[in-house]
């Protein structure tokens, strides 16, 4: 019952989970590299973006309680990528790709991915919303080309960089 590209992928990647994870890590790092120019352009177009980023950094601090902070980091780096990739790629993207071609399915699932991160800051940090759609497209592409483990690794890498920044700022 798998689409042809997934049957091909299943045969091609059998026993290659380590390479899929490595490619996922590289894709995640590449996604983070894309964020910098997007936020720089956003700040150039809208100078208030920089102030809002500073405000966000002030509001997103760890508690200082070691076990609680560790739980936040584990949830951010491990649990969130597993669940979000399952919902947004393995279920939504695959379901949409059975009805429409891959590109529209990837765009729709990426917009849903961005909206699932809806909070007070996404409305005021429009570069973040755009970046989340771009990240969703990257995750959709690596999911299609290398599978679930690769998409989770890419997503976990992005969240890992965010966790490092969160820990460093506390």
PDB file of C-alpha atoms in Angstrom:
ATOM      1  CA  UNK A   1       0.000   0.000   0.000  1.00  0.00           C
ATOM      2  CA  UNK A   2       2.978   2.394  -0.082  1.00  0.00           C
ATOM      3  CA  UNK A   3       3.384   4.914  -2.914  1.00  0.00           C
ATOM      4  CA  UNK A   4       6.070   3.964  -5.444  1.00  0.00           C
ATOM      5  CA  UNK A   5       8.680   6.443  -4.108  1.00  0.00           C
ATOM      6  CA  UNK A   6       8.221   5.041  -0.586  1.00  0.00           C
ATOM      7  CA  UNK A   7       8.602   1.441  -1.763  1.00  0.00           C
ATOM      8  CA  UNK A   8      11.806   2.465  -3.553  1.00  0.00           C
ATOM      9  CA  UNK A   9      12.977   4.306  -0.456  1.00  0.00           C
ATOM     10  CA  UNK A  10      12.239   1.351   1.807  1.00  0.00           C
ATOM     11  CA  UNK A  11      14.429  -0.898  -0.346  1.00  0.00           C
ATOM     12  CA  UNK A  12      17.199   1.682  -0.841  1.00  0.00           C
ATOM     13  CA  UNK A  13      17.570   2.646   2.829  1.00  0.00           C
ATOM     14  CA  UNK A  14      17.182  -0.806   4.387  1.00  0.00           C
ATOM     15  CA  UNK A  15      19.950  -1.112   6.985  1.00  0.00           C
ATOM     16  CA  UNK A  16      21.169   2.456   6.503  1.00  0.00           C
ATOM     17  CA  UNK A  17      19.654   4.189   9.517  1.00  0.00           C
ATOM     18  CA  UNK A  18      22.998   5.699  10.546  1.00  0.00           C
ATOM     19  CA  UNK A  19      23.442   7.443   7.195  1.00  0.00           C
ATOM     20  CA  UNK A  20      19.843   8.701   7.334  1.00  0.00           C
ATOM     21  CA  UNK A  21      20.475  10.202  10.769  1.00  0.00           C
ATOM     22  CA  UNK A  22      23.717  11.799   9.539  1.00  0.00           C
ATOM     23  CA  UNK A  23      21.949  13.318   6.554  1.00  0.00           C
ATOM     24  CA  UNK A  24      19.193  14.506   8.897  1.00  0.00           C
ATOM     25  CA  UNK A  25      21.716  16.244  11.146  1.00  0.00           C
ATOM     26  CA  UNK A  26      23.266  17.972   8.120  1.00  0.00           C
ATOM     27  CA  UNK A  27      19.825  19.002   6.856  1.00  0.00           C
ATOM     28  CA  UNK A  28      18.966  20.379  10.304  1.00  0.00           C
ATOM     29  CA  UNK A  29      22.185  22.398  10.442  1.00  0.00           C
ATOM     30  CA  UNK A  30      21.507  23.670   6.925  1.00  0.00           C
ATOM     31  CA  UNK A  31      18.037  24.713   7.999  1.00  0.00           C
ATOM     32  CA  UNK A  32      19.522  26.685  10.882  1.00  0.00           C
ATOM     33  CA  UNK A  33      21.937  28.387   8.479  1.00  0.00           C
ATOM     34  CA  UNK A  34      18.906  29.502   6.426  1.00  0.00           C
ATOM     35  CA  UNK A  35      17.411  31.139   9.519  1.00  0.00           C
ATOM     36  CA  UNK A  36      20.154  33.757   9.929  1.00  0.00           C
ATOM     37  CA  UNK A  37      19.705  35.595   6.595  1.00  0.00           C
ATOM     38  CA  UNK A  38      15.924  35.357   6.907  1.00  0.00           C
ATOM     39  CA  UNK A  39      15.960  37.069  10.309  1.00  0.00           C
ATOM     40  CA  UNK A  40      18.527  39.636   9.081  1.00  0.00           C
ATOM     41  CA  UNK A  41      16.296  40.533   6.132  1.00  0.00           C
ATOM     42  CA  UNK A  42      13.315  40.609   8.493  1.00  0.00           C
ATOM     43  CA  UNK A  43      15.117  43.020  10.793  1.00  0.00           C
ATOM     44  CA  UNK A  44      16.170  45.160   7.827  1.00  0.00           C
ATOM     45  CA  UNK A  45      12.577  45.357   6.557  1.00  0.00           C
ATOM     46  CA  UNK A  46      11.051  45.740  10.023  1.00  0.00           C
ATOM     47  CA  UNK A  47      13.448  47.129  12.673  1.00  0.00           C
ATOM     48  CA  UNK A  48      11.059  46.117  15.455  1.00  0.00           C
ATOM     49  CA  UNK A  49      11.876  42.444  14.759  1.00  0.00           C
ATOM     50  CA  UNK A  50      15.210  42.840  16.585  1.00  0.00           C
ATOM     51  CA  UNK A  51      13.524  44.310  19.655  1.00  0.00           C
ATOM     52  CA  UNK A  52      10.924  41.531  19.664  1.00  0.00           C
ATOM     53  CA  UNK A  53      13.684  38.912  19.402  1.00  0.00           C
ATOM     54  CA  UNK A  54      15.383  40.462  22.423  1.00  0.00           C
ATOM     55  CA  UNK A  55      12.076  40.452  24.324  1.00  0.00           C
ATOM     56  CA  UNK A  56      11.549  36.800  23.400  1.00  0.00           C
ATOM     57  CA  UNK A  57      15.026  35.911  24.638  1.00  0.00           C
ATOM     58  CA  UNK A  58      14.256  37.608  27.953  1.00  0.00           C
ATOM     59  CA  UNK A  59      10.987  35.693  28.353  1.00  0.00           C
ATOM     60  CA  UNK A  60      12.263  32.226  27.414  1.00  0.00           C
ATOM     61  CA  UNK A  61      14.495  31.344  30.319  1.00  0.00           C
ATOM     62  CA  UNK A  62      14.928  28.026  32.054  1.00  0.00           C
ATOM     63  CA  UNK A  63      13.707  27.725  35.637  1.00  0.00           C
ATOM     64  CA  UNK A  64      17.048  26.968  37.272  1.00  0.00           C
ATOM     65  CA  UNK A  65      15.686  23.710  38.699  1.00  0.00           C
ATOM     66  CA  UNK A  66      17.973  21.083  37.205  1.00  0.00           C
ATOM     67  CA  UNK A  67      15.470  18.242  36.796  1.00  0.00           C
ATOM     68  CA  UNK A  68      12.797  20.566  35.350  1.00  0.00           C
ATOM     69  CA  UNK A  69      15.261  22.142  32.924  1.00  0.00           C
ATOM     70  CA  UNK A  70      16.510  18.702  31.880  1.00  0.00           C
ATOM     71  CA  UNK A  71      12.928  17.623  31.232  1.00  0.00           C
ATOM     72  CA  UNK A  72      12.357  20.721  29.060  1.00  0.00           C
ATOM     73  CA  UNK A  73      15.500  19.995  27.027  1.00  0.00           C
ATOM     74  CA  UNK A  74      14.580  16.306  26.551  1.00  0.00           C
ATOM     75  CA  UNK A  75      11.061  17.257  25.488  1.00  0.00           C
ATOM     76  CA  UNK A  76      12.399  19.872  23.089  1.00  0.00           C
ATOM     77  CA  UNK A  77      15.147  17.759  21.532  1.00  0.00           C
ATOM     78  CA  UNK A  78      13.656  14.249  21.578  1.00  0.00           C
ATOM     79  CA  UNK A  79       9.930  14.114  22.191  1.00  0.00           C
ATOM     80  CA  UNK A  80       8.787  17.083  20.095  1.00  0.00           C
ATOM     81  CA  UNK A  81      10.608  15.958  16.912  1.00  0.00           C
ATOM     82  CA  UNK A  82       9.315  12.389  17.274  1.00  0.00           C
ATOM     83  CA  UNK A  83       5.713  13.514  17.686  1.00  0.00           C
ATOM     84  CA  UNK A  84       5.689  16.400  15.239  1.00  0.00           C
ATOM     85  CA  UNK A  85       7.351  14.392  12.470  1.00  0.00           C
ATOM     86  CA  UNK A  86       4.892  11.569  13.061  1.00  0.00           C
ATOM     87  CA  UNK A  87       1.932  13.940  12.756  1.00  0.00           C
ATOM     88  CA  UNK A  88       3.178  16.386  10.125  1.00  0.00           C
ATOM     89  CA  UNK A  89       5.160  14.078   7.851  1.00  0.00           C
ATOM     90  CA  UNK A  90       4.267  10.433   8.450  1.00  0.00           C
ATOM     91  CA  UNK A  91       0.525  11.076   8.684  1.00  0.00           C
ATOM     92  CA  UNK A  92      -0.379  14.427   7.100  1.00  0.00           C
ATOM     93  CA  UNK A  93       2.235  14.596   4.318  1.00  0.00           C
ATOM     94  CA  UNK A  94       1.794  10.934   3.356  1.00  0.00           C
ATOM     95  CA  UNK A  95      -1.983  11.289   3.346  1.00  0.00           C
ATOM     96  CA  UNK A  96      -1.889  14.444   1.237  1.00  0.00           C
ATOM     97  CA  UNK A  97       0.694  12.943  -1.152  1.00  0.00           C
ATOM     98  CA  UNK A  98      -1.778  10.183  -1.964  1.00  0.00           C
ATOM     99  CA  UNK A  99      -4.293  12.813  -3.139  1.00  0.00           C
ATOM    100  CA  UNK A 100      -2.102  15.552  -4.664  1.00  0.00           C
ATOM    101  CA  UNK A 101       1.483  15.660  -5.900  1.00  0.00           C
ATOM    102  CA  UNK A 102       4.352  15.960  -3.443  1.00  0.00           C
ATOM    103  CA  UNK A 103       5.040  19.713  -3.706  1.00  0.00           C
ATOM    104  CA  UNK A 104       1.515  20.911  -2.811  1.00  0.00           C
ATOM    105  CA  UNK A 105       1.356  18.247  -0.092  1.00  0.00           C
ATOM    106  CA  UNK A 106       4.706  19.464   1.298  1.00  0.00           C
ATOM    107  CA  UNK A 107       3.593  23.102   1.259  1.00  0.00           C
ATOM    108  CA  UNK A 108       0.302  22.319   3.018  1.00  0.00           C
ATOM    109  CA  UNK A 109       1.977  20.159   5.668  1.00  0.00           C
ATOM    110  CA  UNK A 110       4.653  22.851   6.182  1.00  0.00           C
ATOM    111  CA  UNK A 111       2.053  25.563   6.714  1.00  0.00           C
ATOM    112  CA  UNK A 112       0.280  23.286   9.207  1.00  0.00           C
ATOM    113  CA  UNK A 113       3.655  22.685  10.883  1.00  0.00           C
ATOM    114  CA  UNK A 114       4.162  26.455  11.170  1.00  0.00           C
ATOM    115  CA  UNK A 115       0.651  26.953  12.545  1.00  0.00           C
ATOM    116  CA  UNK A 116       1.211  24.209  15.118  1.00  0.00           C
ATOM    117  CA  UNK A 117       3.900  26.475  16.578  1.00  0.00           C
ATOM    118  CA  UNK A 118       1.409  29.306  16.889  1.00  0.00           C
ATOM    119  CA  UNK A 119       1.992  31.405  19.952  1.00  0.00           C
ATOM    120  CA  UNK A 120       1.971  35.086  20.777  1.00  0.00           C
ATOM    121  CA  UNK A 121       5.425  35.512  19.252  1.00  0.00           C
ATOM    122  CA  UNK A 122       4.761  34.033  15.834  1.00  0.00           C
ATOM    123  CA  UNK A 123       2.326  36.840  15.068  1.00  0.00           C
ATOM    124  CA  UNK A 124       4.907  39.512  15.849  1.00  0.00           C
ATOM    125  CA  UNK A 125       7.937  37.642  14.533  1.00  0.00           C
ATOM    126  CA  UNK A 126       6.823  37.051  10.969  1.00  0.00           C
ATOM    127  CA  UNK A 127      10.336  35.905   9.926  1.00  0.00           C
ATOM    128  CA  UNK A 128       9.877  33.029  12.401  1.00  0.00           C
ATOM    129  CA  UNK A 129       6.617  32.001  10.723  1.00  0.00           C
ATOM    130  CA  UNK A 130       8.295  32.049   7.296  1.00  0.00           C
ATOM    131  CA  UNK A 131      11.288  30.142   8.643  1.00  0.00           C
ATOM    132  CA  UNK A 132       9.005  27.480  10.154  1.00  0.00           C
ATOM    133  CA  UNK A 133       7.390  26.936   6.744  1.00  0.00           C
ATOM    134  CA  UNK A 134      10.859  26.658   5.146  1.00  0.00           C
ATOM    135  CA  UNK A 135      11.979  24.246   7.879  1.00  0.00           C
ATOM    136  CA  UNK A 136       8.813  22.211   7.304  1.00  0.00           C
ATOM    137  CA  UNK A 137       9.642  22.017   3.588  1.00  0.00           C
ATOM    138  CA  UNK A 138      13.163  20.805   4.384  1.00  0.00           C
ATOM    139  CA  UNK A 139      11.794  18.203   6.800  1.00  0.00           C
ATOM    140  CA  UNK A 140       9.247  17.086   4.172  1.00  0.00           C
ATOM    141  CA  UNK A 141      11.976  16.704   1.572  1.00  0.00           C
ATOM    142  CA  UNK A 142      14.273  14.673   3.836  1.00  0.00           C
ATOM    143  CA  UNK A 143      11.280  12.586   4.907  1.00  0.00           C
ATOM    144  CA  UNK A 144      10.509  11.820   1.274  1.00  0.00           C
ATOM    145  CA  UNK A 145      14.116  11.114   0.325  1.00  0.00           C
ATOM    146  CA  UNK A 146      15.421   9.369   3.468  1.00  0.00           C
ATOM    147  CA  UNK A 147      12.470   8.528   5.667  1.00  0.00           C
ATOM    148  CA  UNK A 148      11.163   9.199   9.139  1.00  0.00           C
ATOM    149  CA  UNK A 149      14.471   8.754  11.008  1.00  0.00           C
ATOM    150  CA  UNK A 150      16.131  11.365   8.805  1.00  0.00           C
ATOM    151  CA  UNK A 151      13.299  13.871   9.294  1.00  0.00           C
ATOM    152  CA  UNK A 152      13.369  13.322  13.064  1.00  0.00           C
ATOM    153  CA  UNK A 153      17.160  13.790  13.091  1.00  0.00           C
ATOM    154  CA  UNK A 154      16.854  17.060  11.126  1.00  0.00           C
ATOM    155  CA  UNK A 155      14.111  18.331  13.429  1.00  0.00           C
ATOM    156  CA  UNK A 156      16.008  17.229  16.564  1.00  0.00           C
ATOM    157  CA  UNK A 157      19.122  19.039  15.310  1.00  0.00           C
ATOM    158  CA  UNK A 158      17.191  22.283  14.871  1.00  0.00           C
ATOM    159  CA  UNK A 159      15.637  21.897  18.313  1.00  0.00           C
ATOM    160  CA  UNK A 160      19.026  20.913  19.760  1.00  0.00           C
ATOM    161  CA  UNK A 161      20.553  24.171  18.543  1.00  0.00           C
ATOM    162  CA  UNK A 162      17.608  26.024  20.104  1.00  0.00           C
ATOM    163  CA  UNK A 163      18.110  24.092  23.358  1.00  0.00           C
ATOM    164  CA  UNK A 164      21.809  24.993  23.405  1.00  0.00           C
ATOM    165  CA  UNK A 165      20.895  28.652  22.973  1.00  0.00           C
ATOM    166  CA  UNK A 166      18.271  28.354  25.720  1.00  0.00           C
ATOM    167  CA  UNK A 167      20.725  26.749  28.155  1.00  0.00           C
ATOM    168  CA  UNK A 168      23.463  29.249  27.254  1.00  0.00           C
ATOM    169  CA  UNK A 169      21.156  32.210  27.872  1.00  0.00           C
ATOM    170  CA  UNK A 170      20.110  30.979  31.320  1.00  0.00           C
TER     171      UNK A 170
END
